[in-house]
PDB file of C-alpha atoms in Angstrom:
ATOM      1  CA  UNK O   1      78.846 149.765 -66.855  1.00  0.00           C
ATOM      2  CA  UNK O   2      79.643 146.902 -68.796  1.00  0.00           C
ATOM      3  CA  UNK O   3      79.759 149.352 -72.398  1.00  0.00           C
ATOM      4  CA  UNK O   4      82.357 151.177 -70.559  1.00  0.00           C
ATOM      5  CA  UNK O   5      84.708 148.251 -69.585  1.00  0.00           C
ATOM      6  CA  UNK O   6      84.266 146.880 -73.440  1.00  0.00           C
ATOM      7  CA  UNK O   7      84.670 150.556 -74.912  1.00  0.00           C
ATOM      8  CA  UNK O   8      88.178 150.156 -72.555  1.00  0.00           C
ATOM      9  CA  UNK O   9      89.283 147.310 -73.164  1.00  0.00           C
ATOM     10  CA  UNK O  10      88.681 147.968 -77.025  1.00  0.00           C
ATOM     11  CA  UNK O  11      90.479 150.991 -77.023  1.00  0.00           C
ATOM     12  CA  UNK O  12      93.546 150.155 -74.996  1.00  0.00           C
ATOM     13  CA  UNK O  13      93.653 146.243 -77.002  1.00  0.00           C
ATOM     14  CA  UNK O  14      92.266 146.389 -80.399  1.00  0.00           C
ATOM     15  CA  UNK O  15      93.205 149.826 -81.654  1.00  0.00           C
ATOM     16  CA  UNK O  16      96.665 149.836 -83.422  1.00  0.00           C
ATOM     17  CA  UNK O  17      96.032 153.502 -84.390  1.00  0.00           C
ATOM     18  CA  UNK O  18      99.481 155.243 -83.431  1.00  0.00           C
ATOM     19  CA  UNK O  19      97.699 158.390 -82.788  1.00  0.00           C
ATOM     20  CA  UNK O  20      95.712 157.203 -79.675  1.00  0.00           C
ATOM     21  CA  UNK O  21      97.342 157.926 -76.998  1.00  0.00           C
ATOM     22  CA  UNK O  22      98.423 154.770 -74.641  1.00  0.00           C
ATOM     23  CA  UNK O  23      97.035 156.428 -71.507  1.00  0.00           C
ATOM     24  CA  UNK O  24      93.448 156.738 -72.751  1.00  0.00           C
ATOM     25  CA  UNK O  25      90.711 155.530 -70.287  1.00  0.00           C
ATOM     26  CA  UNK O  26      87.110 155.637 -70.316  1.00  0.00           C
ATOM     27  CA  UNK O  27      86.150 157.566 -67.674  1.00  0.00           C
ATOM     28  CA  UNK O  28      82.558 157.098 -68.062  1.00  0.00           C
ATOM     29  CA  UNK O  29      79.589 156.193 -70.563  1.00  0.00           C
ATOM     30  CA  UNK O  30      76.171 157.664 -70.691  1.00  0.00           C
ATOM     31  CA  UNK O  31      73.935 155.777 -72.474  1.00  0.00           C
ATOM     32  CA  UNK O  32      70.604 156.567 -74.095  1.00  0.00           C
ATOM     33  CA  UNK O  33      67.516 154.085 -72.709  1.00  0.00           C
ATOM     34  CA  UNK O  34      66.568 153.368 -76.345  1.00  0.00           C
ATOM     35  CA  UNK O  35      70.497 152.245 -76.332  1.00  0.00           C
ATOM     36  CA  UNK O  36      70.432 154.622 -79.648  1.00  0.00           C
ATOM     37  CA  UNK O  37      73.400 156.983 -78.322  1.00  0.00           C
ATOM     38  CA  UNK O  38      76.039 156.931 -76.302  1.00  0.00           C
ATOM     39  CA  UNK O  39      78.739 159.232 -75.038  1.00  0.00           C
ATOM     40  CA  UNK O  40      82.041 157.967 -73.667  1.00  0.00           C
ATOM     41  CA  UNK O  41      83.908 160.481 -71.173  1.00  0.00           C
ATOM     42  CA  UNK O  42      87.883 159.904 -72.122  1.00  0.00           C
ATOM     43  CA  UNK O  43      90.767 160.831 -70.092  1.00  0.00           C
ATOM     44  CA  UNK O  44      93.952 161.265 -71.886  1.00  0.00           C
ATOM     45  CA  UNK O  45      96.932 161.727 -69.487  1.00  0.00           C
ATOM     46  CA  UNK O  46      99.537 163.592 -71.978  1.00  0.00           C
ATOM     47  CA  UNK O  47      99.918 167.211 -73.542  1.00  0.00           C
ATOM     48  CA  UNK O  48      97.070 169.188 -75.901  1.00  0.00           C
ATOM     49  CA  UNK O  49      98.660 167.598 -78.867  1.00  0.00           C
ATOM     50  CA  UNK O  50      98.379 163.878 -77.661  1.00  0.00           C
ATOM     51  CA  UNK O  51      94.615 164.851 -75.983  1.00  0.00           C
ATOM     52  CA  UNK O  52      93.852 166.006 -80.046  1.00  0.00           C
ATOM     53  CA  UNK O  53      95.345 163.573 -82.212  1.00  0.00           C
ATOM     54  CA  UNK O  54      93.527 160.808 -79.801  1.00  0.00           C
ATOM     55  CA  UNK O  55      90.550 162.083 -80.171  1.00  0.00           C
ATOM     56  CA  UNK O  56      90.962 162.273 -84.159  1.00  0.00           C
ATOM     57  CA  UNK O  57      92.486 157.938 -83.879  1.00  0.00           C
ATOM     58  CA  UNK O  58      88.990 157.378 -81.972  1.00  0.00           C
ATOM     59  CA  UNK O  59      86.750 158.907 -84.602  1.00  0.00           C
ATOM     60  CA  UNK O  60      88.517 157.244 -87.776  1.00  0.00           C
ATOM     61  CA  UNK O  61      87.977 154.333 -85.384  1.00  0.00           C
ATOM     62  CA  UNK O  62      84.449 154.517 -85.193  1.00  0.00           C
ATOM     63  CA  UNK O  63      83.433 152.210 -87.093  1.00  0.00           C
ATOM     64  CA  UNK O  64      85.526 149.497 -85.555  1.00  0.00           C
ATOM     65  CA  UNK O  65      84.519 150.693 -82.376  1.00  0.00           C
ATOM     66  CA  UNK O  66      80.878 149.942 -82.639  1.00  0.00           C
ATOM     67  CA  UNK O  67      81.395 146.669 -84.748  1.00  0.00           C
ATOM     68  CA  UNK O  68      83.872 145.117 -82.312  1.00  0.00           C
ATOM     69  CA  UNK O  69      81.463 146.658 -79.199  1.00  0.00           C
ATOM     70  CA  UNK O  70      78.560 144.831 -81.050  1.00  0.00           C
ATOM     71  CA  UNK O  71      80.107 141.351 -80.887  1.00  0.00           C
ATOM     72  CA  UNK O  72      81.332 141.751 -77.295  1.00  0.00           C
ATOM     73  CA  UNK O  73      78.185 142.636 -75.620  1.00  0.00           C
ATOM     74  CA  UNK O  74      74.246 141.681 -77.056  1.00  0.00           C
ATOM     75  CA  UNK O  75      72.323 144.810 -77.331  1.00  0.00           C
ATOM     76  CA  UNK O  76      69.296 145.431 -79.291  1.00  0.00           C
ATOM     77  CA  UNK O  77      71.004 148.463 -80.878  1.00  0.00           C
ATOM     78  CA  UNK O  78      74.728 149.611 -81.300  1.00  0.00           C
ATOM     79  CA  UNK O  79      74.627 153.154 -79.667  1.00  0.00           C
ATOM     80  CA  UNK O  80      76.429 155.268 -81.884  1.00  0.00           C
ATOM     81  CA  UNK O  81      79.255 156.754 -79.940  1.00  0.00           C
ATOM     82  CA  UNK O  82      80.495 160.733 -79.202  1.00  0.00           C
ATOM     83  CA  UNK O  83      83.939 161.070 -77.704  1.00  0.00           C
ATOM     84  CA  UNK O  84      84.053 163.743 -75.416  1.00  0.00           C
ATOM     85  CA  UNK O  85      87.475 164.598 -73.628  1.00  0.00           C
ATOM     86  CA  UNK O  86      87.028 164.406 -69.407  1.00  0.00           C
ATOM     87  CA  UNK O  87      90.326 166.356 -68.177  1.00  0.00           C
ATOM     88  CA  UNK O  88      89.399 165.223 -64.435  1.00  0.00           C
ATOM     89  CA  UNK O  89      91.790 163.094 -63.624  1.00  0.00           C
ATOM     90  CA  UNK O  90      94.861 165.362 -65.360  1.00  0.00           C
ATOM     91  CA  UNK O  91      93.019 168.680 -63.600  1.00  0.00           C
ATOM     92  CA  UNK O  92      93.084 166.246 -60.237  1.00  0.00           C
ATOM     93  CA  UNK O  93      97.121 165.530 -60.889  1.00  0.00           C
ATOM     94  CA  UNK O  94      97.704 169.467 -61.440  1.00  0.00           C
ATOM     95  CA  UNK O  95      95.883 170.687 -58.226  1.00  0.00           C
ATOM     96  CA  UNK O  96      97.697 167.786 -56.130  1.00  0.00           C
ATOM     97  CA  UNK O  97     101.001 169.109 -57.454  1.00  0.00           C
ATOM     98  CA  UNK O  98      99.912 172.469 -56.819  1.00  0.00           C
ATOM     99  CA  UNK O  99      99.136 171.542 -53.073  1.00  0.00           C
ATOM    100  CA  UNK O 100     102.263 169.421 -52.507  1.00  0.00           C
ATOM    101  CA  UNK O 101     104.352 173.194 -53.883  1.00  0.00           C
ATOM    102  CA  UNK O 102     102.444 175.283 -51.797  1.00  0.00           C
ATOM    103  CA  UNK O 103     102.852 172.470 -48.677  1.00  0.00           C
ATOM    104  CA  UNK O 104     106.365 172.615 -49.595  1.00  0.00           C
ATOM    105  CA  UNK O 105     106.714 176.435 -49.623  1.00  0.00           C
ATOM    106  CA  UNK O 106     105.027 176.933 -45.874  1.00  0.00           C
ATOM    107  CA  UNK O 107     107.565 173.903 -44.655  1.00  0.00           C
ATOM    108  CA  UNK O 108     110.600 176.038 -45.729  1.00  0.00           C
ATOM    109  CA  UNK O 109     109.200 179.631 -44.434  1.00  0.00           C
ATOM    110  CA  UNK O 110     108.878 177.750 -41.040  1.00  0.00           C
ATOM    111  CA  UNK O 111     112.298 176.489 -41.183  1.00  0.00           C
ATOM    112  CA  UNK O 112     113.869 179.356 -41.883  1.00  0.00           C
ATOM    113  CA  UNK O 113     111.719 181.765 -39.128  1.00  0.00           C
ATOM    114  CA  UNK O 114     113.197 179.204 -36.816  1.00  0.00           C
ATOM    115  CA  UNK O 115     116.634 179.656 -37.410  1.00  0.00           C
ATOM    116  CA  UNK O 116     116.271 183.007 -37.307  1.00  0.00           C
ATOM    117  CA  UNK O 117     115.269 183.441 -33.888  1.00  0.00           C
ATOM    118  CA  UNK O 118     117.918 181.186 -32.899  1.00  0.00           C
TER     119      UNK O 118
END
């Protein structure tokens, strides 16, 4: 828990790369027990383009990453860290616009069927 608030707070502070995307969280963090690996679940909220090029920002980043994730928090090891893009929270947005159209659609077919048989 606490490498994933760090990895967040690194990534939405430190980083000046332009190509990470300002809507990037860390979703979640799966650590190794021997604290040798790590792999950081990122959310980008923006288009295929933006999702790519902040992936690319965090991996020319690594290096930083780790250093800066080394002086914030006392581990016996730096994990070394794999990126891997979680679309949850977009896929979440999508379906709840997809049920607030299709909530939308069965208000209007009602409204209409009763002014009809008016």
């Amino acid at each position: 828990m606490q490498v994933q608030r760090e990895l967040g707070r690194i990534i939405s502070r430190e980083i000046k790369d332009p190509r990470i995307n300002p809507l990037t969280s860390v979703v979640d963090v799966v650590v190794t027990p021997d604290l040798k690996y790590c792999k950081a679940y990122i959310s980008v909220l923006g288009d295929q383009k933006s999702v790519e090029d902040t992936l690319e920002g965090l991996n020319s980043a690594m290096g930083y990453i780790r250093r800066e994730l080394a002086h914030s928090i006392n581990l016996r090891n730096t994990p070394e860290i794999t990126f891997i893009m979680d679309q949850s929270i977009e896929y979440g947005v999508t379906m709840s616009k997809k049920i607030d159209d299709a909530v939308k659609d069965i208000v209007s077919d009602e409204t209409e069927d009763v002014s009809e048989e008016d």
